[in-house]
Amino acid sequence: MAHTKKKPAKKAPKKRRKHVPVKKGQEVAIVKEEQSAVQVLSLTNMVEIMEFGKVLNKYIKANKLSVVIEGKDYPLCGAWKYAGVNFGLTAVPVELIPQHKEGQYVTLLWKKQLYEGKKKDGSTYKYEKDVVFFSGWAHHTELIDRMKVQNRVTREKTMPYYSYKCVVEVQRNSDGKVMTKGTSVCTNMEDMKAGFQEYAIMGQAQTRTISRALRNLLDFVLQAAGMEPTPGEEMPHEPEDRHSDGQTPRTNNVTKPPASDYVFKQWVERAKKGEKVLDKALENLSLTDEQIEVLEAIEKKPQ
């Protein structure tokens, strides 16, 4: 009996998936569902935070997202943003408010400053650099003239005064809830911002406020990473710049302390007795514009 080959059974036709159009508004729900599936760290789980601190420290060091000031690491904006992302948080600038008025000008004065650098072999060297030593209102002409007489000025510049206040919200990525807010101000009368143009002051105000807002929630996270809890953008001192040859410049400048109310009253009393104290006060203290105006007014009065 002859054998006959069996014909292979026909495969059942595949059912075509019916296309269902996404309705308006439904795509938002789909995006949120995908976002919620992404695992984020918890701010209440200390084990996770300590483990993440090691990762964060390496990330900051590898990407140079901190500044070294007096031997301590202060995290910059990028470090705060990276930490925020890992906890499902985003800092969003919502308002930028100009604080300056039209017609306000500041005068900047530069002079040579002696610096000391250190090489890789441990030897030191000295060099000079132009630095801003005075930044004040342009209409304080008498004060500016005194500064010129008392110092060897290498450069002078008068420019518009810029000041911006920024408001930032820290939003939770999963639902957009505002977890905290932060505000900060930046002006071109600050020592480290002297000479900045308007666009730079606007940008610095936003950058500084983003760090400040995220700090409200994540300061202890950055501490777990071995960083200081204060954003680097808020530190008034000049950071130790790291050069390609390993040199670390050091300035022999000493930051002048601000005058407390008690100390300033003592200077006022001395001025009222006829003593010329303004120049002495400026040599030893960092006075505000209002304090300078008070002492100037007293010294101008006939005794």
PDB file of C-alpha atoms in Angstrom, residues 114-118 127 240 242 248-253:
ATOM      1  CA  LEU A 114      49.026  89.910  44.559  1.00  0.00           C
ATOM      2  CA  TYR A 115      48.288  86.169  44.437  1.00  0.00           C
ATOM      3  CA  GLU A 116      50.268  83.161  45.558  1.00  0.00           C
ATOM      4  CA  GLY A 117      50.149  79.944  43.552  1.00  0.00           C
ATOM      5  CA  LYS A 118      51.329  76.467  44.406  1.00  0.00           C
ATOM      6  CA  TYR A 127      51.697  86.806  40.392  1.00  0.00           C
ATOM      7  CA  GLU A 240      39.853  78.009  44.494  1.00  0.00           C
ATOM      8  CA  ARG A 242      41.862  74.361  39.678  1.00  0.00           C
ATOM      9  CA  THR A 248      45.911  76.649  43.208  1.00  0.00           C
ATOM     10  CA  PRO A 249      46.000  80.445  43.369  1.00  0.00           C
ATOM     11  CA  ARG A 250      45.656  81.953  46.830  1.00  0.00           C
ATOM     12  CA  THR A 251      44.817  85.572  47.453  1.00  0.00           C
ATOM     13  CA  ASN A 252      46.220  87.526  50.376  1.00  0.00           C
ATOM     14  CA  ASN A 253      42.950  89.447  50.595  1.00  0.00           C
TER      15      ASN A 253
END
